[in-house]
């Protein structure tokens, strides 16, 4: 049985405010004696031991007892960090400012979200014109502890009906409730067991939604969810009578989505078996009895219908265009051999939104936003003048609107809402957050560094102006690197605490992401996945070589697929950093596809069943399996008991094996949040609590005293 041995005496605290703690040792509990059960699986002739597989049963009494024991060790350790409470109070102060969401119009109302500061969940308000706002939905009243959240909201075209989804304890399984917006009276029964779904209204008659059959065996949170089904729910009828529209035995697909064009003429259906690429279908609802027609009949590329003018369809696609393009065709000849470029592919990745009868082209230029406005014939009207270099989101709405809203942010620019006049192109400040942060005191710069194979990778580094690059600055290196997800500059209230204490925040845009299109994404998938880890390791080495920090002051962090990244990097290079934060990570690469919708991630990862070569590749880097006796960095694994996307078993098994294999003196903890899921919908208190523990753990293990607000 291993014990935690790190003491505060080793930290050499220099701040006189904490001198009293300099000889105080943290009194720690021993790690739980995690049992090992002889379990093996044979892959292509190789027997793979899995002694902690019993932890996959999250409903078992011994698993629950293990969770309680581990949390006790973790909280015992964290509670003795002398400045933990000071960090918590500072974060509460930083968080305590009004936060607004961009307004949107439905019917006669303008809706917007607002959080007064420390409310568990943001409240949805509405108003008519410049009238007084009133509360429309208050998720803080959904549950006593603030852990039930608003997880989706869709209005009928005339705005008279609204269907909203709620998530309980962070689960991806949702309930759907329908309201009359006039008096907020509930219509019909609550729909249950809805998952990974939008809600697409067809007039005021009903709406389309998607879900899976609930798992019949094992935990409903961890059980395999194989095939999505698209249903139509007619208001006033029981859910049991909902009509199956697409999916099921005839067209089994793992992910199915649906939406209607704004004129409600076309039902658009997307279908896929993995998280990248999709089939595209359309049904002309103006013609009774019309069939569902394929537009794209394979999943090799990503495709969506973003607009229509009569029978003319506007399709956003990366077919024959890795950086995406916008094409048009007529619904009578929808297939790709009839497509015509409206906005051709460029060297920058293209996304599309529409509002006011205009097309807004959202380009990613080295992971930052560049926005251009076009008419429906593809004529460029202007480039949008953004406040700075950063990320802009919005520019969406209905065809008859004269103005729209967008939110701009960067690592040093708190998210600010602007009103945009579509006719003139003029932006006007709408809402600026009153957060305790002075952007003029900080700088954020982009660098390009070489990865192991010479590939140039961009990274944005943020810190206080005047910071001396002496290798002693506490630094958090955060990344993702997967599923075509692009990490663009975004402000973090939590990161203020690091920056104001002389810290550095660095974000590299690794291969596997979407910052440079599908080519960049594919360069970090399957048998190329090591590129992602190499890119991240090279980012850390760049920071050290250029004296931003050093190994003793470097922490690495990532969540979900980013949790896999951290797990892989710390097993390959345990000497790389001082602290590691693998959050809600995919950490068992041989069994990830056995739980929930994990099989859909095979496009990025491959599976151990694919081939001997794929198995051996996964087995080599799988964090759970790659652990060997070594001196690992101080590690705090984080997960949640209601995470039904990346099941907590990944973190349970990894933490158990890491505690077993740790030969150094650094602590190995696992922090297991209760009544929480993969991340979305957590209460403000839960977020602040986790961030408190993260910074306290990081500063303590680096020997960096927390100095308070600077």
XYZ file of C-alpha atoms in Angstrom:
710
model
C 0.000 0.000 0.000
C 1.481 3.325 -1.091
C 1.336 6.523 0.940
C 1.526 10.177 -0.058
C 4.818 11.617 1.142
C 4.961 15.152 -0.223
C 5.314 17.752 2.542
C 4.982 21.489 2.639
C 8.518 21.695 4.002
C 9.780 20.785 0.552
C 8.070 23.752 -1.016
C 10.347 26.478 0.373
C 7.528 28.979 0.556
C 9.030 32.428 0.196
C 5.955 34.483 0.976
C 5.981 35.681 4.579
C 2.214 35.360 4.639
C 2.650 31.609 4.457
C 5.896 31.236 6.413
C 3.954 29.678 9.277
C 3.261 26.664 7.084
C 6.837 26.091 5.958
C 7.459 23.236 8.369
C 3.951 21.793 8.327
C 3.637 18.383 6.704
C 0.392 17.421 5.037
C -1.072 14.528 6.986
C -2.271 12.132 4.375
C -4.367 9.027 4.279
C -3.038 5.954 2.497
C -4.391 5.209 -0.954
C -7.214 2.681 -0.900
C -6.086 -0.912 -1.232
C -7.642 -1.359 -4.690
C -8.224 -5.030 -5.332
C -6.947 -6.708 -8.486
C -8.978 -9.375 -10.230
C -7.463 -11.754 -12.765
C -9.086 -10.655 -16.017
C -7.664 -11.087 -19.493
C -8.694 -10.467 -23.096
C -6.871 -11.927 -26.066
C -6.276 -9.724 -29.102
C -4.666 -11.330 -32.143
C -2.838 -13.817 -29.956
C -1.764 -11.320 -27.297
C -3.173 -11.728 -23.792
C -3.898 -8.360 -22.183
C -4.375 -8.235 -18.424
C -7.085 -5.934 -17.086
C -7.019 -6.348 -13.282
C -9.155 -3.276 -12.586
C -11.971 -4.099 -14.986
C -14.314 -4.628 -12.046
C -14.383 -0.841 -11.673
C -16.332 -0.627 -14.940
C -19.456 -1.614 -13.027
C -20.374 1.796 -11.650
C -23.452 0.413 -9.869
C -21.599 -2.254 -7.890
C -21.272 -1.788 -4.141
C -17.511 -2.308 -4.183
C -17.088 0.325 -6.917
C -19.135 2.824 -4.910
C -17.058 2.043 -1.814
C -13.872 2.587 -3.821
C -15.161 5.960 -5.058
C -15.886 7.078 -1.506
C -12.475 5.939 -0.291
C -10.624 7.713 -3.114
C -12.580 10.935 -2.649
C -11.750 10.821 1.063
C -8.024 10.636 0.289
C -8.315 13.435 -2.263
C -10.273 15.784 -0.031
C -7.972 15.042 2.916
C -4.990 16.089 0.837
C -6.582 19.162 -0.714
C -8.059 20.413 2.563
C -4.577 20.794 4.040
C -3.241 23.088 1.316
C -2.994 26.356 3.272
C -4.174 28.724 0.563
C -6.986 26.575 -0.848
C -9.669 28.658 0.855
C -8.064 31.909 -0.300
C -8.106 30.615 -3.879
C -11.749 29.633 -3.520
C -12.727 33.084 -2.253
C -10.780 34.784 -5.029
C -12.494 32.648 -7.682
C -15.902 33.412 -6.193
C -15.067 37.118 -6.381
C -13.851 36.827 -9.968
C -16.950 34.866 -11.008
C -19.351 37.297 -9.392
C -20.252 39.509 -12.343
C -23.245 39.609 -14.673
C -22.946 37.318 -17.681
C -25.200 37.665 -20.714
C -25.901 35.533 -23.751
C -26.506 37.125 -27.163
C -30.191 37.983 -27.766
C -32.340 36.115 -30.287
C -35.869 36.719 -31.546
C -38.765 34.274 -31.465
C -42.250 35.513 -32.300
C -42.855 38.902 -30.691
C -40.217 38.353 -28.004
C -36.484 38.878 -27.761
C -34.881 36.252 -25.534
C -31.539 36.338 -23.749
C -29.779 34.490 -20.961
C -28.342 36.137 -17.869
C -26.496 35.032 -14.764
C -26.259 37.591 -11.972
C -22.879 36.223 -11.004
C -22.926 33.159 -8.794
C -26.271 31.657 -9.761
C -26.005 27.912 -10.305
C -27.473 28.173 -13.806
C -28.127 31.082 -16.156
C -31.728 32.283 -16.376
C -33.573 32.787 -19.671
C -35.367 36.140 -19.943
C -37.582 37.706 -22.597
C -38.890 41.133 -23.457
C -40.975 42.893 -26.077
C -39.056 45.698 -27.766
C -37.518 47.864 -25.065
C -39.992 46.676 -22.444
C -39.048 45.303 -19.056
C -37.509 41.800 -19.179
C -39.342 38.938 -17.509
C -38.152 35.483 -16.544
C -39.130 32.846 -19.097
C -37.239 29.813 -17.749
C -35.251 29.627 -14.533
C -33.211 26.399 -14.442
C -32.237 27.192 -10.840
C -35.748 26.067 -9.928
C -35.416 22.740 -11.747
C -33.643 21.211 -8.730
C -32.730 22.220 -5.174
C -28.972 21.843 -5.666
C -28.643 23.461 -9.105
C -27.472 20.286 -10.840
C -30.404 20.068 -13.278
C -29.687 22.257 -16.277
C -31.352 23.619 -19.393
C -29.805 21.517 -22.163
C -31.611 22.675 -25.283
C -34.428 24.974 -26.417
C -36.311 25.191 -29.713
C -39.261 27.379 -30.700
C -41.955 26.825 -33.278
C -41.670 29.185 -36.256
C -44.314 31.589 -34.948
C -42.779 31.546 -31.468
C -45.964 30.404 -29.772
C -44.552 27.073 -28.629
C -41.247 26.127 -27.064
C -39.760 22.720 -26.373
C -36.901 22.585 -23.924
C -34.593 19.802 -22.776
C -33.347 19.280 -19.241
C -30.324 17.317 -18.085
C -30.301 15.852 -14.579
C -26.912 15.575 -12.915
C -25.090 16.270 -16.177
C -26.348 13.160 -17.976
C -26.656 13.118 -21.772
C -30.081 11.493 -21.325
C -32.652 14.282 -21.482
C -36.301 15.022 -20.805
C -38.321 17.289 -23.118
C -41.054 19.645 -21.912
C -43.315 21.719 -24.197
C -44.699 25.131 -23.223
C -47.113 27.663 -24.648
C -44.975 30.787 -24.626
C -47.933 33.101 -23.976
C -48.627 31.790 -20.488
C -45.846 29.184 -20.041
C -48.487 26.482 -19.652
C -47.255 22.938 -20.212
C -48.532 21.140 -23.314
C -48.856 17.362 -23.281
C -46.639 14.886 -21.481
C -42.932 15.140 -20.763
C -40.857 13.140 -23.252
C -38.243 10.906 -21.647
C -35.048 9.122 -22.637
C -34.002 11.559 -25.362
C -30.282 11.657 -26.185
C -28.006 13.558 -28.607
C -30.964 15.343 -30.144
C -32.134 18.631 -31.485
C -35.841 19.463 -31.634
C -37.164 20.434 -35.073
C -40.658 21.913 -35.128
C -43.082 21.305 -38.003
C -45.518 24.176 -37.714
C -47.352 23.932 -34.397
C -48.298 20.308 -34.948
C -45.235 18.649 -33.419
C -41.502 18.144 -33.753
C -38.779 15.714 -34.775
C -36.293 14.381 -32.236
C -33.692 11.606 -31.962
C -32.845 9.014 -29.343
C -31.602 5.524 -28.570
C -33.284 2.599 -26.926
C -32.278 2.644 -23.263
C -29.665 -0.059 -22.486
C -31.335 -3.221 -21.215
C -28.268 -4.583 -19.481
C -26.041 -2.962 -16.869
C -25.930 0.697 -15.997
C -28.059 3.076 -18.043
C -25.201 5.559 -17.808
C -22.513 3.190 -19.088
C -24.478 0.804 -21.306
C -23.784 0.685 -25.038
C -26.034 2.945 -27.146
C -25.781 1.634 -30.659
C -28.457 2.936 -33.004
C -30.101 6.332 -33.120
C -33.703 6.696 -34.243
C -35.452 9.785 -35.607
C -39.019 10.180 -34.396
C -41.879 12.591 -34.982
C -43.849 13.604 -31.909
C -47.333 14.982 -32.502
C -48.431 17.302 -29.709
C -51.138 15.903 -27.491
C -50.282 12.291 -28.173
C -48.319 9.910 -25.911
C -44.631 9.360 -26.652
C -45.350 5.665 -27.214
C -47.212 6.646 -30.392
C -44.354 8.692 -31.854
C -43.670 7.786 -35.488
C -40.288 6.384 -36.527
C -39.071 8.494 -39.449
C -35.507 7.269 -40.033
C -33.184 4.728 -38.461
C -34.061 1.473 -36.777
C -33.640 -1.927 -38.404
C -33.930 -0.690 -41.993
C -31.367 2.118 -41.779
C -29.246 1.524 -38.655
C -27.056 4.529 -37.892
C -25.285 5.530 -34.680
C -25.997 9.268 -35.019
C -29.074 10.784 -36.670
C -30.008 14.458 -36.647
C -32.814 16.445 -38.247
C -33.793 20.049 -38.832
C -36.139 22.012 -41.077
C -35.271 24.829 -43.440
C -36.629 28.161 -42.212
C -39.534 28.075 -44.679
C -40.330 24.582 -43.303
C -40.440 23.179 -46.821
C -37.604 20.720 -46.360
C -36.795 18.224 -43.648
C -33.024 17.726 -43.598
C -31.638 14.495 -42.120
C -28.005 13.768 -41.318
C -26.902 10.210 -40.554
C -23.570 8.698 -39.559
C -21.878 5.848 -37.745
C -18.882 7.880 -36.570
C -18.244 11.413 -35.374
C -16.694 12.490 -38.693
C -18.549 12.511 -42.006
C -22.260 12.049 -42.652
C -24.891 11.035 -45.135
C -27.305 13.817 -46.095
C -30.987 13.391 -46.930
C -33.853 15.742 -47.731
C -37.634 15.394 -47.784
C -39.940 17.928 -49.458
C -42.674 18.440 -46.866
C -44.659 20.675 -49.244
C -45.567 17.555 -51.218
C -47.673 15.060 -49.214
C -46.264 11.558 -49.386
C -42.871 12.692 -50.656
C -40.002 10.317 -49.969
C -36.726 10.926 -48.189
C -34.150 11.532 -50.947
C -30.381 11.056 -50.573
C -28.212 14.085 -51.314
C -24.970 12.439 -50.173
C -25.193 8.659 -49.806
C -21.923 7.949 -47.961
C -20.131 9.142 -44.818
C -16.796 10.036 -46.355
C -17.280 13.792 -45.919
C -19.118 16.355 -43.810
C -22.218 17.882 -45.359
C -25.096 20.115 -44.267
C -27.826 22.213 -45.882
C -27.480 25.722 -44.460
C -30.089 27.622 -46.508
C -32.589 27.338 -49.336
C -34.312 29.742 -51.706
C -37.305 27.878 -53.025
C -35.962 24.636 -54.475
C -32.361 25.901 -54.479
C -30.273 24.272 -51.750
C -27.121 25.766 -50.208
C -24.785 22.992 -49.020
C -21.725 23.389 -46.785
C -19.340 20.525 -47.529
C -15.760 19.314 -47.467
C -16.314 16.908 -50.353
C -13.307 17.519 -52.643
C -12.491 20.487 -50.407
C -10.707 19.643 -47.110
C -11.124 23.263 -45.940
C -14.833 23.297 -46.919
C -16.779 25.196 -49.570
C -20.363 26.365 -50.104
C -22.179 24.892 -53.102
C -25.686 25.154 -54.565
C -27.961 22.772 -56.409
C -31.658 22.233 -57.079
C -33.610 19.769 -54.987
C -34.656 17.977 -58.192
C -30.986 17.083 -58.826
C -29.393 17.213 -55.379
C -26.405 14.887 -55.784
C -22.802 16.105 -55.876
C -22.387 15.768 -59.658
C -24.794 18.718 -59.961
C -23.206 20.968 -57.341
C -21.860 24.397 -58.257
C -19.412 26.365 -56.119
C -20.877 29.514 -54.582
C -17.990 30.192 -52.177
C -14.979 28.156 -53.244
C -12.462 26.504 -50.941
C -9.548 28.663 -49.770
C -6.487 28.042 -47.608
C -8.586 28.982 -44.558
C -11.228 26.652 -43.092
C -14.788 27.785 -43.865
C -17.918 27.650 -41.734
C -21.264 29.227 -42.644
C -24.139 31.044 -40.946
C -27.084 32.960 -42.403
C -29.247 35.882 -41.269
C -31.130 38.720 -42.920
C -30.937 37.113 -46.344
C -27.141 37.158 -46.220
C -24.419 34.534 -45.927
C -21.668 34.953 -43.357
C -18.451 33.092 -44.086
C -16.582 32.267 -40.877
C -12.956 31.581 -41.743
C -10.295 30.207 -39.420
C -6.987 31.919 -40.093
C -4.338 30.279 -37.914
C -7.068 29.382 -35.382
C -8.505 32.930 -35.222
C -11.657 34.404 -36.771
C -12.021 36.195 -40.076
C -15.651 36.939 -41.077
C -16.961 37.965 -44.500
C -20.495 38.843 -45.634
C -21.941 37.613 -48.955
C -25.278 37.929 -50.704
C -27.247 34.820 -51.659
C -25.684 34.855 -55.126
C -22.206 34.505 -53.678
C -21.112 38.124 -54.131
C -18.793 39.308 -51.378
C -20.123 42.481 -49.751
C -17.584 43.144 -47.015
C -15.161 41.778 -44.474
C -16.367 42.318 -40.902
C -14.168 44.619 -38.838
C -13.632 42.669 -35.609
C -12.379 44.300 -32.387
C -9.078 42.424 -32.345
C -7.493 39.068 -33.131
C -9.606 36.373 -31.492
C -12.813 34.400 -31.892
C -16.166 35.679 -33.173
C -19.352 33.627 -32.896
C -22.892 34.466 -33.944
C -24.112 36.236 -37.113
C -27.159 33.953 -37.224
C -30.898 34.476 -37.281
C -33.982 34.701 -39.450
C -34.223 35.989 -43.013
C -36.309 39.062 -42.201
C -34.008 40.433 -39.510
C -32.197 43.717 -40.075
C -29.659 43.253 -37.330
C -27.896 40.381 -35.641
C -25.528 39.820 -32.735
C -22.126 38.287 -32.302
C -19.826 37.600 -29.373
C -16.113 38.339 -29.566
C -13.479 36.974 -27.215
C -9.822 36.080 -26.864
C -7.552 34.879 -24.086
C -7.335 38.487 -22.853
C -10.670 39.833 -24.179
C -13.665 38.911 -21.988
C -16.638 37.758 -24.113
C -18.344 40.904 -25.351
C -21.613 41.077 -27.316
C -21.917 43.373 -30.328
C -25.001 44.334 -32.326
C -24.384 44.215 -36.077
C -26.332 46.203 -38.698
C -26.605 43.904 -41.716
C -27.184 46.695 -44.261
C -24.310 48.966 -43.207
C -21.882 46.506 -41.640
C -21.613 48.632 -38.509
C -20.917 46.950 -35.166
C -22.138 48.543 -31.927
C -21.187 47.490 -28.411
C -24.183 45.783 -26.787
C -22.977 44.130 -23.568
C -19.527 44.321 -22.030
C -18.857 42.168 -18.972
C -17.767 43.890 -15.777
C -15.197 41.242 -14.939
C -12.224 42.098 -12.693
C -9.643 41.931 -15.458
C -7.642 44.669 -17.166
C -6.655 43.445 -20.657
C -4.076 46.233 -21.031
C -1.895 44.525 -18.401
C -1.614 41.283 -20.359
C -0.475 40.076 -23.736
C -1.338 37.102 -25.879
C 0.935 36.159 -28.752
C 1.003 33.395 -31.324
C 4.161 31.448 -32.090
C 4.876 28.577 -34.476
C 7.122 25.777 -33.294
C 8.385 22.591 -34.991
C 6.999 19.217 -33.954
C 9.065 16.046 -33.951
C 8.630 15.522 -37.702
C 9.219 19.187 -38.533
C 5.536 20.162 -38.892
C 4.927 23.765 -37.830
C 2.322 23.958 -35.074
C 0.728 27.220 -33.841
C 0.475 28.048 -30.147
C -0.925 31.083 -28.351
C 0.872 32.074 -25.149
C -0.726 34.470 -22.663
C 0.863 36.219 -19.679
C 1.187 39.494 -17.794
C 3.222 42.170 -19.533
C 6.709 42.457 -18.105
C 6.893 38.812 -17.060
C 10.541 37.796 -16.830
C 11.234 34.668 -18.857
C 13.522 32.996 -16.341
C 12.112 29.472 -16.447
C 10.316 29.855 -13.126
C 6.839 30.959 -14.204
C 4.007 28.561 -13.265
C 2.591 27.504 -16.629
C -0.482 25.582 -17.682
C -0.272 23.935 -21.112
C -3.735 22.988 -22.362
C -4.745 21.211 -25.590
C -7.231 18.850 -27.228
C -6.081 17.484 -30.603
C -8.915 15.387 -31.980
C -12.223 14.965 -33.795
C -11.622 17.977 -36.022
C -12.291 20.279 -33.054
C -10.659 23.689 -33.328
C -9.367 25.435 -30.199
C -9.836 29.145 -30.828
C -8.982 31.945 -28.386
C -11.501 32.152 -25.543
C -11.477 34.033 -22.263
C -11.483 32.034 -19.031
C -12.477 33.612 -15.729
C -10.614 30.847 -13.910
C -7.366 31.613 -15.758
C -7.308 35.130 -14.295
C -6.099 33.543 -11.077
C -3.093 32.056 -12.866
C -2.269 35.153 -14.912
C -2.511 37.627 -12.024
C -0.085 35.454 -10.055
C 2.600 35.655 -12.686
C 1.562 32.501 -14.494
C 1.485 31.621 -18.177
C -1.323 29.971 -20.135
C -0.391 28.244 -23.403
C -2.636 26.555 -25.979
C -1.152 24.749 -28.999
C -3.358 23.779 -31.966
C -2.358 20.150 -32.354
C -2.929 17.902 -35.320
C -6.150 15.952 -34.977
C -8.001 19.251 -34.591
C -9.789 21.170 -37.328
C -7.752 24.378 -37.350
C -6.373 23.622 -40.812
C -9.194 21.517 -42.173
C -9.642 17.824 -42.700
C -6.025 17.287 -43.730
C -4.901 18.540 -40.296
C -7.540 16.369 -38.632
C -6.554 13.171 -40.442
C -2.898 13.756 -39.594
C -3.831 13.026 -35.963
C -6.122 10.023 -36.321
C -5.767 6.219 -36.119
C -2.185 5.221 -37.003
C -1.221 8.919 -37.017
C -2.401 9.546 -33.433
C 1.168 9.716 -32.135
C 1.534 12.986 -34.075
C -0.868 14.572 -31.582
C 1.246 13.533 -28.621
C 4.456 14.580 -30.376
C 2.970 18.011 -31.142
C 2.100 18.487 -27.475
C 5.464 17.304 -26.179
C 7.156 19.689 -28.629
C 4.993 22.544 -27.292
C 6.187 21.806 -23.758
C 9.794 21.654 -24.896
C 9.415 24.963 -26.751
C 8.173 26.642 -23.573
C 11.109 25.272 -21.602
C 13.739 26.043 -24.249
C 12.527 29.640 -24.485
C 12.483 29.998 -20.681
C 8.784 30.681 -20.358
C 8.911 27.939 -17.753
C 10.775 24.776 -16.809
C 9.801 21.214 -15.992
C 9.397 22.062 -12.303
C 6.855 24.803 -13.077
C 4.913 23.168 -15.906
C 1.437 21.642 -15.625
C -0.344 19.899 -18.495
C -4.113 19.695 -18.868
C -6.797 18.385 -21.185
C -10.307 16.974 -21.063
C -12.124 14.107 -22.804
C -10.006 13.398 -25.904
C -7.659 15.912 -24.272
C -7.660 13.665 -21.204
C -6.371 10.896 -23.453
C -3.692 13.322 -24.642
C -2.502 14.003 -21.094
C -2.614 10.331 -20.156
C -0.569 9.360 -23.205
C 1.979 12.144 -22.782
C 2.600 11.528 -19.078
C 3.119 7.792 -19.674
C 5.486 8.433 -22.581
C 7.306 11.316 -20.905
C 6.823 11.210 -17.124
C 9.774 13.622 -16.870
C 8.098 16.313 -18.990
C 6.213 18.227 -16.315
C 5.567 18.709 -12.615
C 1.767 18.392 -12.586
C -0.772 16.606 -14.789
C -4.559 17.017 -15.074
C -6.196 14.292 -17.193
C -9.892 15.228 -17.091
C -12.840 12.973 -18.055
C -10.362 11.176 -20.291
C -10.554 8.300 -22.756
C -7.842 6.242 -21.077
C -8.498 2.592 -21.966
C -8.049 2.502 -25.731
C -8.807 -1.201 -26.009
C -12.318 -0.974 -24.531
C -13.523 2.596 -25.118
C -15.888 1.343 -27.835
C -17.719 -0.934 -25.388
C -19.505 1.889 -23.560
C -22.262 4.393 -24.402
C -21.645 5.886 -27.872
C -17.908 5.164 -27.762
C -18.019 2.994 -30.868
C -18.662 6.183 -32.839
C -15.163 7.435 -32.054
C -13.560 4.727 -34.178
C -13.028 7.124 -37.098
C -10.492 9.003 -34.994
C -9.052 6.154 -32.948
C -9.599 2.848 -34.723
C -10.445 -0.124 -32.516
C -8.507 -3.031 -31.075
C -10.670 -5.373 -33.155
C -9.865 -3.707 -36.507
C -6.556 -5.411 -37.213
C -3.430 -6.698 -35.525
C -1.620 -3.508 -36.543
C -4.338 -1.254 -35.094
C -4.482 -3.261 -31.867
C -0.719 -3.071 -31.367
C -0.723 0.680 -32.058
C -3.519 1.338 -29.551
C -2.042 -1.016 -26.975
C 1.276 0.796 -27.118
C -0.086 4.262 -26.300
C -3.260 3.415 -24.343
C -2.616 5.323 -21.092
C -4.070 2.646 -18.809
C -1.946 -0.068 -20.387
C 1.199 2.034 -20.961
C 1.742 2.720 -17.257
C 4.961 1.182 -15.951
C 6.794 1.685 -12.640
C 8.187 5.232 -12.825
C 8.296 8.608 -11.088
C 5.180 10.264 -12.471
C 4.212 13.921 -12.024
C 1.774 14.991 -9.349
C -1.516 13.983 -10.901
C -5.130 14.808 -10.217
C -7.460 12.759 -12.393
C -10.940 14.278 -12.610
C -14.212 12.637 -13.612
C -17.889 12.602 -12.631
C -20.357 9.952 -11.583
C -22.932 10.908 -14.253
C -20.522 11.109 -17.186
C -22.269 8.908 -19.746
C -20.158 10.081 -22.669
C -16.688 9.090 -21.458
C -17.665 6.746 -18.660
C -15.808 7.287 -15.345
C -14.451 3.726 -15.519
C -11.677 5.080 -17.737
C -10.521 7.376 -14.950
C -11.157 4.825 -12.199
C -8.945 2.206 -13.838
C -6.221 4.665 -14.831
C -6.006 6.208 -11.361
C -5.833 2.794 -9.696
C -3.001 1.634 -11.931
C -1.186 4.978 -11.643
C -1.279 4.763 -7.847
C 0.114 1.253 -8.153
C 2.908 2.283 -10.546
C 3.931 5.572 -8.927
C 7.536 5.224 -7.716
C 8.086 8.901 -7.024
C 6.867 10.941 -4.066
C 4.343 13.053 -5.991
C 0.688 12.492 -5.095
C -1.741 10.669 -7.375
C -5.324 11.678 -6.671
C -8.675 11.197 -8.357
C -11.404 13.771 -7.855
C -14.849 12.337 -8.590
C -17.635 14.911 -8.860
C -21.118 13.777 -7.875
C -24.307 14.759 -9.696
C -22.255 15.873 -12.687
C -21.543 14.624 -16.184
C -19.022 15.198 -18.943
C -18.884 18.928 -18.292
C -21.899 20.783 -19.640
C -24.582 21.929 -17.226
C -22.496 21.901 -14.057
C -23.540 24.404 -11.434
C -21.395 27.460 -10.831
C -20.518 26.125 -7.374
C -19.318 22.846 -8.889
C -17.182 24.671 -11.448
C -15.598 26.969 -8.867
C -14.955 24.065 -6.508
C -13.139 22.065 -9.178
C -11.120 25.068 -10.348
C -10.163 25.822 -6.741
C -8.799 22.337 -6.302
C -6.971 22.447 -9.624
C -5.075 25.660 -8.880
C -4.394 24.713 -5.247
C -3.019 21.326 -6.314
C -0.922 22.885 -9.073
C 0.609 25.707 -6.993
C 1.277 23.421 -4.037
C 3.077 20.773 -6.052
C 5.145 23.403 -7.864
C 6.130 25.012 -4.579
C 4.583 28.283 -5.722
C 2.874 30.300 -2.975
C -0.481 31.788 -3.886
C -0.080 35.572 -3.581
C -3.701 36.636 -3.916
C -5.100 39.305 -6.256
C -2.350 41.290 -7.957
